[in-house]
Amino acid sequence: MTSVQGTAVDITTEDGVADAYLAHPADGLPHPGVLLYQDAYGPRPHLNAMADRLAAAGYTVLLPHVFYRHGRAPVFDLPDFIGPETRGALWEKIPAVMQSLTPELAMRDAGAYLQWMADSPLVADGPVALTGYCMGARLVLLTAGTYPDRVAAAAGFHGGRLATEAPDSPHLAAGNVTAEVYFGHADQDASMPPEQQQLLEETLTAAGVRHRCEVYPGAQHGYTQADTDAYDKEADERHWAALLDLLGRTF
């Protein structure tokens, strides 16, 4: 593990300026790039720490604030720990903000994030990897399908609604994906039930995508997020092992 430098950066998009967190090895040299997509709560110290951990493993990590159209992060008044006593009030506000980020807008933004990384002297030349959590897993699959030449590896953890009957369901992007893909599903996750898991698996297989989808027994939606009561240490460490293994094979 190496020392890490973390800085705030701004990314110009077609619709404004997205605030973001950039973590990279402190040597100042170019390293393989990883675009990290947030969960619904948005950028905060825990997600910055996740970016730092990836950077310490030798990657340049960009964590954009995908809700930037609603203001700079944090959009929501987040407590230090998200549990039953605070979750209800948060989820009175979050759905409207999530729904405002349509796939079209999200992928327009993704192009800006990927271009910023391509232009950064801290990111090695060539395709980057993606990792995303909760809603971020949906953005991972959409981005991998929308920008296949820019994405070498894509991972999503405790994602929800990845394979639905909606006309813009993320799994429909599978036919364009050229990256190697990994998904770690939460066992106890009503937003990604077995029938959706099966449809995602079948779709990736039919499209010839190199992939692996696994179910983490007993894990809840949000199992990687240590600042919430959904956190599961065993499942989280399994996620880190799977993610670093994928990145190690890619770069």
PDB file of C-alpha atoms in Angstrom:
ATOM      1  CA  MET A   1       0.000   0.000   0.000  1.00  0.00           C
ATOM      2  CA  THR A   2       1.210   3.470  -0.835  1.00  0.00           C
ATOM      3  CA  SER A   3       0.577   6.958   0.489  1.00  0.00           C
ATOM      4  CA  VAL A   4      -2.422   8.732  -0.990  1.00  0.00           C
ATOM      5  CA  GLN A   5      -3.346  12.275  -1.881  1.00  0.00           C
ATOM      6  CA  GLY A   6      -6.983  13.334  -2.004  1.00  0.00           C
ATOM      7  CA  THR A   7      -8.239  16.584  -3.508  1.00  0.00           C
ATOM      8  CA  ALA A   8     -11.491  18.259  -4.483  1.00  0.00           C
ATOM      9  CA  VAL A   9     -11.915  18.841  -8.218  1.00  0.00           C
ATOM     10  CA  ASP A  10     -14.583  20.340 -10.456  1.00  0.00           C
ATOM     11  CA  ILE A  11     -15.655  18.721 -13.735  1.00  0.00           C
ATOM     12  CA  THR A  12     -17.340  20.761 -16.435  1.00  0.00           C
ATOM     13  CA  THR A  13     -20.287  18.936 -17.985  1.00  0.00           C
ATOM     14  CA  GLU A  14     -22.773  19.941 -20.670  1.00  0.00           C
ATOM     15  CA  ASP A  15     -25.169  21.007 -17.915  1.00  0.00           C
ATOM     16  CA  GLY A  16     -22.919  22.672 -15.359  1.00  0.00           C
ATOM     17  CA  VAL A  17     -20.089  21.810 -13.008  1.00  0.00           C
ATOM     18  CA  ALA A  18     -19.916  18.561 -11.062  1.00  0.00           C
ATOM     19  CA  ASP A  19     -17.960  18.630  -7.845  1.00  0.00           C
ATOM     20  CA  ALA A  20     -15.864  15.514  -7.287  1.00  0.00           C
ATOM     21  CA  TYR A  21     -13.235  13.895  -5.111  1.00  0.00           C
ATOM     22  CA  LEU A  22      -9.992  12.671  -6.656  1.00  0.00           C
ATOM     23  CA  ALA A  23      -7.733  10.193  -4.837  1.00  0.00           C
ATOM     24  CA  HIS A  24      -4.396   9.029  -6.232  1.00  0.00           C
ATOM     25  CA  PRO A  25      -1.011   7.722  -5.141  1.00  0.00           C
ATOM     26  CA  ALA A  26       1.061  10.586  -3.802  1.00  0.00           C
ATOM     27  CA  ASP A  27       3.911   9.940  -6.246  1.00  0.00           C
ATOM     28  CA  GLY A  28       2.174  12.166  -8.790  1.00  0.00           C
ATOM     29  CA  LEU A  29       2.623   9.610 -11.571  1.00  0.00           C
ATOM     30  CA  PRO A  30      -0.132   8.346 -13.878  1.00  0.00           C
ATOM     31  CA  HIS A  31      -1.950   5.257 -12.619  1.00  0.00           C
ATOM     32  CA  PRO A  32      -4.848   3.191 -13.990  1.00  0.00           C
ATOM     33  CA  GLY A  33      -8.103   5.076 -13.595  1.00  0.00           C
ATOM     34  CA  VAL A  34     -11.192   4.013 -11.649  1.00  0.00           C
ATOM     35  CA  LEU A  35     -14.483   5.887 -11.848  1.00  0.00           C
ATOM     36  CA  LEU A  36     -16.367   5.306  -8.584  1.00  0.00           C
ATOM     37  CA  TYR A  37     -20.118   5.853  -8.626  1.00  0.00           C
ATOM     38  CA  GLN A  38     -21.836   6.843  -5.389  1.00  0.00           C
ATOM     39  CA  ASP A  39     -24.855   5.353  -3.670  1.00  0.00           C
ATOM     40  CA  ALA A  40     -28.043   7.364  -3.142  1.00  0.00           C
ATOM     41  CA  TYR A  41     -26.701   9.223  -0.111  1.00  0.00           C
ATOM     42  CA  GLY A  42     -23.992  10.832  -2.200  1.00  0.00           C
ATOM     43  CA  PRO A  43     -20.344  11.753  -1.652  1.00  0.00           C
ATOM     44  CA  ARG A  44     -19.346  11.888   2.002  1.00  0.00           C
ATOM     45  CA  PRO A  45     -16.345  10.914   4.170  1.00  0.00           C
ATOM     46  CA  HIS A  46     -17.048   7.172   3.922  1.00  0.00           C
ATOM     47  CA  LEU A  47     -17.044   7.177   0.119  1.00  0.00           C
ATOM     48  CA  ASN A  48     -13.916   9.331   0.114  1.00  0.00           C
ATOM     49  CA  ALA A  49     -12.299   6.694   2.325  1.00  0.00           C
ATOM     50  CA  MET A  50     -13.280   4.001  -0.160  1.00  0.00           C
ATOM     51  CA  ALA A  51     -11.646   6.025  -2.935  1.00  0.00           C
ATOM     52  CA  ASP A  52      -8.547   6.425  -0.766  1.00  0.00           C
ATOM     53  CA  ARG A  53      -8.354   2.671  -0.222  1.00  0.00           C
ATOM     54  CA  LEU A  54      -8.431   2.057  -3.955  1.00  0.00           C
ATOM     55  CA  ALA A  55      -5.817   4.745  -4.507  1.00  0.00           C
ATOM     56  CA  ALA A  56      -3.575   3.112  -1.921  1.00  0.00           C
ATOM     57  CA  ALA A  57      -3.738  -0.040  -4.042  1.00  0.00           C
ATOM     58  CA  GLY A  58      -2.275   1.877  -6.977  1.00  0.00           C
ATOM     59  CA  TYR A  59      -5.183   3.530  -8.800  1.00  0.00           C
ATOM     60  CA  THR A  60      -6.306   7.056  -9.590  1.00  0.00           C
ATOM     61  CA  VAL A  61      -9.922   7.248  -8.447  1.00  0.00           C
ATOM     62  CA  LEU A  62     -12.539   9.808  -9.418  1.00  0.00           C
ATOM     63  CA  LEU A  63     -15.690  10.041  -7.277  1.00  0.00           C
ATOM     64  CA  PRO A  64     -18.099  12.486  -8.951  1.00  0.00           C
ATOM     65  CA  HIS A  65     -21.151  13.964  -7.296  1.00  0.00           C
ATOM     66  CA  VAL A  66     -23.820  12.746  -9.711  1.00  0.00           C
ATOM     67  CA  PHE A  67     -26.528  14.920  -8.095  1.00  0.00           C
ATOM     68  CA  TYR A  68     -24.604  18.134  -8.798  1.00  0.00           C
ATOM     69  CA  ARG A  69     -27.613  19.689 -10.536  1.00  0.00           C
ATOM     70  CA  HIS A  70     -29.158  20.018  -7.056  1.00  0.00           C
ATOM     71  CA  GLY A  71     -26.108  21.767  -5.608  1.00  0.00           C
ATOM     72  CA  ARG A  72     -22.721  20.778  -4.337  1.00  0.00           C
ATOM     73  CA  ALA A  73     -22.399  17.807  -2.005  1.00  0.00           C
ATOM     74  CA  PRO A  74     -23.905  17.061   0.396  1.00  0.00           C
ATOM     75  CA  VAL A  75     -27.350  17.603  -1.079  1.00  0.00           C
ATOM     76  CA  PHE A  76     -28.900  15.870   1.932  1.00  0.00           C
ATOM     77  CA  ASP A  77     -28.340  16.633   5.604  1.00  0.00           C
ATOM     78  CA  LEU A  78     -26.487  13.432   6.403  1.00  0.00           C
ATOM     79  CA  PRO A  79     -25.800  12.251   9.934  1.00  0.00           C
ATOM     80  CA  ASP A  80     -22.508  10.609  10.812  1.00  0.00           C
ATOM     81  CA  PHE A  81     -24.317   7.272  10.945  1.00  0.00           C
ATOM     82  CA  ILE A  82     -27.445   6.374   8.969  1.00  0.00           C
ATOM     83  CA  GLY A  83     -29.762   4.135  10.950  1.00  0.00           C
ATOM     84  CA  PRO A  84     -33.483   3.610  11.578  1.00  0.00           C
ATOM     85  CA  GLU A  85     -33.897   6.911  13.386  1.00  0.00           C
ATOM     86  CA  THR A  86     -32.596   8.987  10.460  1.00  0.00           C
ATOM     87  CA  ARG A  87     -33.287   6.891   7.355  1.00  0.00           C
ATOM     88  CA  GLY A  88     -36.993   7.735   7.093  1.00  0.00           C
ATOM     89  CA  ALA A  89     -36.482  11.488   6.885  1.00  0.00           C
ATOM     90  CA  LEU A  90     -33.730  11.072   4.313  1.00  0.00           C
ATOM     91  CA  TRP A  91     -35.827   8.841   2.109  1.00  0.00           C
ATOM     92  CA  GLU A  92     -38.586  11.430   2.003  1.00  0.00           C
ATOM     93  CA  LYS A  93     -36.159  13.558  -0.044  1.00  0.00           C
ATOM     94  CA  ILE A  94     -33.901  11.104  -1.892  1.00  0.00           C
ATOM     95  CA  PRO A  95     -36.312   9.484  -4.408  1.00  0.00           C
ATOM     96  CA  ALA A  96     -37.150  12.729  -6.214  1.00  0.00           C
ATOM     97  CA  VAL A  97     -33.481  13.582  -6.583  1.00  0.00           C
ATOM     98  CA  MET A  98     -32.641  10.085  -7.818  1.00  0.00           C
ATOM     99  CA  GLN A  99     -35.462  10.101 -10.345  1.00  0.00           C
ATOM    100  CA  SER A 100     -34.354  13.456 -11.723  1.00  0.00           C
ATOM    101  CA  LEU A 101     -31.097  11.830 -12.862  1.00  0.00           C
ATOM    102  CA  THR A 102     -32.429  10.138 -15.970  1.00  0.00           C
ATOM    103  CA  PRO A 103     -30.286   7.616 -17.855  1.00  0.00           C
ATOM    104  CA  GLU A 104     -29.858  10.198 -20.629  1.00  0.00           C
ATOM    105  CA  LEU A 105     -28.536  12.838 -18.224  1.00  0.00           C
ATOM    106  CA  ALA A 106     -26.388  10.327 -16.348  1.00  0.00           C
ATOM    107  CA  MET A 107     -24.717   9.100 -19.516  1.00  0.00           C
ATOM    108  CA  ARG A 108     -24.145  12.632 -20.770  1.00  0.00           C
ATOM    109  CA  ASP A 109     -22.368  13.258 -17.487  1.00  0.00           C
ATOM    110  CA  ALA A 110     -20.466   9.976 -17.747  1.00  0.00           C
ATOM    111  CA  GLY A 111     -18.930  11.190 -20.988  1.00  0.00           C
ATOM    112  CA  ALA A 112     -17.642  14.270 -19.181  1.00  0.00           C
ATOM    113  CA  TYR A 113     -16.220  12.211 -16.303  1.00  0.00           C
ATOM    114  CA  LEU A 114     -14.463   9.833 -18.680  1.00  0.00           C
ATOM    115  CA  GLN A 115     -13.077  12.700 -20.758  1.00  0.00           C
ATOM    116  CA  TRP A 116     -11.795  14.431 -17.624  1.00  0.00           C
ATOM    117  CA  MET A 117      -9.987  11.235 -16.672  1.00  0.00           C
ATOM    118  CA  ALA A 118      -8.562  10.835 -20.187  1.00  0.00           C
ATOM    119  CA  ASP A 119      -7.181  14.379 -19.980  1.00  0.00           C
ATOM    120  CA  SER A 120      -5.742  14.033 -16.472  1.00  0.00           C
ATOM    121  CA  PRO A 121      -1.976  13.515 -16.189  1.00  0.00           C
ATOM    122  CA  LEU A 122      -2.668  11.404 -13.111  1.00  0.00           C
ATOM    123  CA  VAL A 123      -4.601   8.773 -15.105  1.00  0.00           C
ATOM    124  CA  ALA A 124      -2.720   6.281 -17.258  1.00  0.00           C
ATOM    125  CA  ASP A 125      -3.554   6.134 -20.949  1.00  0.00           C
ATOM    126  CA  GLY A 126      -6.213   3.678 -22.042  1.00  0.00           C
ATOM    127  CA  PRO A 127      -9.589   2.500 -20.767  1.00  0.00           C
ATOM    128  CA  VAL A 128     -10.581   2.846 -17.126  1.00  0.00           C
ATOM    129  CA  ALA A 129     -12.473   0.667 -14.667  1.00  0.00           C
ATOM    130  CA  LEU A 130     -15.807   1.383 -13.010  1.00  0.00           C
ATOM    131  CA  THR A 131     -17.157   0.475  -9.616  1.00  0.00           C
ATOM    132  CA  GLY A 132     -20.520   1.493  -8.190  1.00  0.00           C
ATOM    133  CA  TYR A 133     -22.731   0.961  -5.162  1.00  0.00           C
ATOM    134  CA  CYS A 134     -26.521   0.755  -4.871  1.00  0.00           C
ATOM    135  CA  MET A 135     -27.751   3.158  -7.572  1.00  0.00           C
ATOM    136  CA  GLY A 136     -24.127   3.454  -8.663  1.00  0.00           C
ATOM    137  CA  ALA A 137     -24.223  -0.147  -9.877  1.00  0.00           C
ATOM    138  CA  ARG A 138     -26.912   0.854 -12.367  1.00  0.00           C
ATOM    139  CA  LEU A 139     -24.713   3.705 -13.591  1.00  0.00           C
ATOM    140  CA  VAL A 140     -21.823   1.265 -13.968  1.00  0.00           C
ATOM    141  CA  LEU A 141     -23.761  -1.008 -16.309  1.00  0.00           C
ATOM    142  CA  LEU A 142     -25.154   1.890 -18.323  1.00  0.00           C
ATOM    143  CA  THR A 143     -21.724   3.508 -18.642  1.00  0.00           C
ATOM    144  CA  ALA A 144     -20.054   0.268 -19.702  1.00  0.00           C
ATOM    145  CA  GLY A 145     -22.673  -0.137 -22.421  1.00  0.00           C
ATOM    146  CA  THR A 146     -22.646   3.495 -23.532  1.00  0.00           C
ATOM    147  CA  TYR A 147     -18.862   3.953 -23.657  1.00  0.00           C
ATOM    148  CA  PRO A 148     -17.521   0.448 -24.349  1.00  0.00           C
ATOM    149  CA  ASP A 149     -14.226   1.681 -25.798  1.00  0.00           C
ATOM    150  CA  ARG A 150     -13.487   3.633 -22.601  1.00  0.00           C
ATOM    151  CA  VAL A 151     -14.276   0.904 -20.046  1.00  0.00           C
ATOM    152  CA  ALA A 152     -12.087  -2.159 -19.473  1.00  0.00           C
ATOM    153  CA  ALA A 153     -13.722  -3.469 -16.287  1.00  0.00           C
ATOM    154  CA  ALA A 154     -16.993  -2.786 -14.501  1.00  0.00           C
ATOM    155  CA  ALA A 155     -18.124  -3.833 -11.026  1.00  0.00           C
ATOM    156  CA  GLY A 156     -21.340  -3.206  -9.151  1.00  0.00           C
ATOM    157  CA  PHE A 157     -22.248  -4.043  -5.571  1.00  0.00           C
ATOM    158  CA  HIS A 158     -25.684  -4.312  -3.936  1.00  0.00           C
ATOM    159  CA  GLY A 159     -27.231  -2.716  -7.002  1.00  0.00           C
ATOM    160  CA  GLY A 160     -30.988  -2.485  -7.311  1.00  0.00           C
ATOM    161  CA  ARG A 161     -33.310  -2.685 -10.317  1.00  0.00           C
ATOM    162  CA  LEU A 162     -30.558  -3.785 -12.674  1.00  0.00           C
ATOM    163  CA  ALA A 163     -32.861  -5.964 -14.793  1.00  0.00           C
ATOM    164  CA  THR A 164     -36.481  -4.876 -14.957  1.00  0.00           C
ATOM    165  CA  GLU A 165     -39.168  -4.614 -17.619  1.00  0.00           C
ATOM    166  CA  ALA A 166     -38.628  -0.864 -17.932  1.00  0.00           C
ATOM    167  CA  PRO A 167     -37.594   0.313 -21.414  1.00  0.00           C
ATOM    168  CA  ASP A 168     -34.462   1.898 -19.957  1.00  0.00           C
ATOM    169  CA  SER A 169     -33.475  -0.996 -17.672  1.00  0.00           C
ATOM    170  CA  PRO A 170     -29.666  -1.134 -17.317  1.00  0.00           C
ATOM    171  CA  HIS A 171     -29.423  -4.784 -18.391  1.00  0.00           C
ATOM    172  CA  LEU A 172     -30.508  -3.784 -21.895  1.00  0.00           C
ATOM    173  CA  ALA A 173     -27.095  -2.148 -22.369  1.00  0.00           C
ATOM    174  CA  ALA A 174     -25.371  -5.530 -22.114  1.00  0.00           C
ATOM    175  CA  GLY A 175     -25.203  -6.028 -25.875  1.00  0.00           C
ATOM    176  CA  ASN A 176     -22.714  -3.158 -26.171  1.00  0.00           C
ATOM    177  CA  VAL A 177     -20.505  -4.076 -23.195  1.00  0.00           C
ATOM    178  CA  THR A 178     -16.938  -5.162 -23.991  1.00  0.00           C
ATOM    179  CA  ALA A 179     -15.562  -4.851 -20.445  1.00  0.00           C
ATOM    180  CA  GLU A 180     -15.244  -7.708 -17.979  1.00  0.00           C
ATOM    181  CA  VAL A 181     -18.108  -7.376 -15.507  1.00  0.00           C
ATOM    182  CA  TYR A 182     -18.646  -8.396 -11.887  1.00  0.00           C
ATOM    183  CA  PHE A 183     -21.764  -7.988  -9.759  1.00  0.00           C
ATOM    184  CA  GLY A 184     -22.037  -8.793  -6.056  1.00  0.00           C
ATOM    185  CA  HIS A 185     -25.719  -9.002  -5.161  1.00  0.00           C
ATOM    186  CA  ALA A 186     -27.044  -8.613  -1.637  1.00  0.00           C
ATOM    187  CA  ASP A 187     -28.959 -11.693  -0.547  1.00  0.00           C
ATOM    188  CA  GLN A 188     -31.464  -9.663   1.476  1.00  0.00           C
ATOM    189  CA  ASP A 189     -32.314  -7.055  -1.164  1.00  0.00           C
ATOM    190  CA  ALA A 190     -35.902  -6.519  -2.299  1.00  0.00           C
ATOM    191  CA  SER A 191     -34.692  -4.185  -5.056  1.00  0.00           C
ATOM    192  CA  MET A 192     -32.751  -7.021  -6.745  1.00  0.00           C
ATOM    193  CA  PRO A 193     -34.830 -10.197  -6.265  1.00  0.00           C
ATOM    194  CA  PRO A 194     -33.838 -13.604  -7.681  1.00  0.00           C
ATOM    195  CA  GLU A 195     -35.828 -13.111 -10.877  1.00  0.00           C
ATOM    196  CA  GLN A 196     -33.877  -9.943 -11.664  1.00  0.00           C
ATOM    197  CA  GLN A 197     -30.615 -11.652 -10.803  1.00  0.00           C
ATOM    198  CA  GLN A 198     -31.503 -14.457 -13.216  1.00  0.00           C
ATOM    199  CA  LEU A 199     -32.486 -12.063 -16.005  1.00  0.00           C
ATOM    200  CA  LEU A 200     -29.243 -10.123 -15.614  1.00  0.00           C
ATOM    201  CA  GLU A 201     -27.219 -13.339 -15.701  1.00  0.00           C
ATOM    202  CA  GLU A 202     -29.049 -14.618 -18.763  1.00  0.00           C
ATOM    203  CA  THR A 203     -28.703 -11.301 -20.581  1.00  0.00           C
ATOM    204  CA  LEU A 204     -24.978 -10.974 -19.927  1.00  0.00           C
ATOM    205  CA  THR A 205     -24.446 -14.572 -21.027  1.00  0.00           C
ATOM    206  CA  ALA A 206     -26.466 -14.148 -24.223  1.00  0.00           C
ATOM    207  CA  ALA A 207     -24.493 -11.002 -25.048  1.00  0.00           C
ATOM    208  CA  GLY A 208     -21.182 -12.825 -24.635  1.00  0.00           C
ATOM    209  CA  VAL A 209     -20.049 -10.534 -21.828  1.00  0.00           C
ATOM    210  CA  ARG A 210     -17.223 -11.856 -19.675  1.00  0.00           C
ATOM    211  CA  HIS A 211     -18.836 -11.740 -16.288  1.00  0.00           C
ATOM    212  CA  ARG A 212     -19.420 -13.191 -12.886  1.00  0.00           C
ATOM    213  CA  CYS A 213     -22.463 -12.538 -10.715  1.00  0.00           C
ATOM    214  CA  GLU A 214     -22.430 -13.683  -7.101  1.00  0.00           C
ATOM    215  CA  VAL A 215     -24.886 -13.515  -4.228  1.00  0.00           C
ATOM    216  CA  TYR A 216     -23.502 -12.569  -0.826  1.00  0.00           C
ATOM    217  CA  PRO A 217     -25.413 -14.711   1.710  1.00  0.00           C
ATOM    218  CA  GLY A 218     -27.180 -12.795   4.446  1.00  0.00           C
ATOM    219  CA  ALA A 219     -26.003  -9.403   3.180  1.00  0.00           C
ATOM    220  CA  GLN A 220     -28.377  -6.458   3.021  1.00  0.00           C
ATOM    221  CA  HIS A 221     -28.669  -3.737   0.412  1.00  0.00           C
ATOM    222  CA  GLY A 222     -25.846  -1.350   1.289  1.00  0.00           C
ATOM    223  CA  TYR A 223     -23.515  -3.940   2.825  1.00  0.00           C
ATOM    224  CA  THR A 224     -20.354  -2.017   1.884  1.00  0.00           C
ATOM    225  CA  GLN A 225     -21.398   1.224   3.542  1.00  0.00           C
ATOM    226  CA  ALA A 226     -19.811   1.325   6.988  1.00  0.00           C
ATOM    227  CA  ASP A 227     -21.614   4.530   7.959  1.00  0.00           C
ATOM    228  CA  THR A 228     -24.996   2.782   7.765  1.00  0.00           C
ATOM    229  CA  ASP A 229     -26.648  -0.014   9.716  1.00  0.00           C
ATOM    230  CA  ALA A 230     -26.705  -2.154   6.550  1.00  0.00           C
ATOM    231  CA  TYR A 231     -22.949  -2.656   6.800  1.00  0.00           C
ATOM    232  CA  ASP A 232     -21.705  -6.248   6.805  1.00  0.00           C
ATOM    233  CA  LYS A 233     -17.976  -6.547   7.455  1.00  0.00           C
ATOM    234  CA  GLU A 234     -17.640 -10.028   5.966  1.00  0.00           C
ATOM    235  CA  ALA A 235     -19.522  -9.084   2.809  1.00  0.00           C
ATOM    236  CA  ASP A 236     -17.580  -5.832   2.538  1.00  0.00           C
ATOM    237  CA  GLU A 237     -14.226  -7.582   2.677  1.00  0.00           C
ATOM    238  CA  ARG A 238     -15.473 -10.061   0.080  1.00  0.00           C
ATOM    239  CA  HIS A 239     -16.361  -7.076  -2.104  1.00  0.00           C
ATOM    240  CA  TRP A 240     -12.871  -5.621  -1.744  1.00  0.00           C
ATOM    241  CA  ALA A 241     -11.289  -8.942  -2.667  1.00  0.00           C
ATOM    242  CA  ALA A 242     -13.494  -9.305  -5.747  1.00  0.00           C
ATOM    243  CA  LEU A 243     -12.964  -5.713  -6.863  1.00  0.00           C
ATOM    244  CA  LEU A 244      -9.182  -5.753  -6.451  1.00  0.00           C
ATOM    245  CA  ASP A 245      -9.006  -9.122  -8.173  1.00  0.00           C
ATOM    246  CA  LEU A 246     -10.926  -7.711 -11.166  1.00  0.00           C
ATOM    247  CA  LEU A 247      -8.712  -4.622 -11.297  1.00  0.00           C
ATOM    248  CA  GLY A 248      -5.580  -6.743 -11.003  1.00  0.00           C
ATOM    249  CA  ARG A 249      -6.618  -8.787 -14.041  1.00  0.00           C
ATOM    250  CA  THR A 250      -7.494  -5.649 -15.986  1.00  0.00           C
ATOM    251  CA  PHE A 251      -4.443  -3.446 -15.498  1.00  0.00           C
TER     252      PHE A 251
END
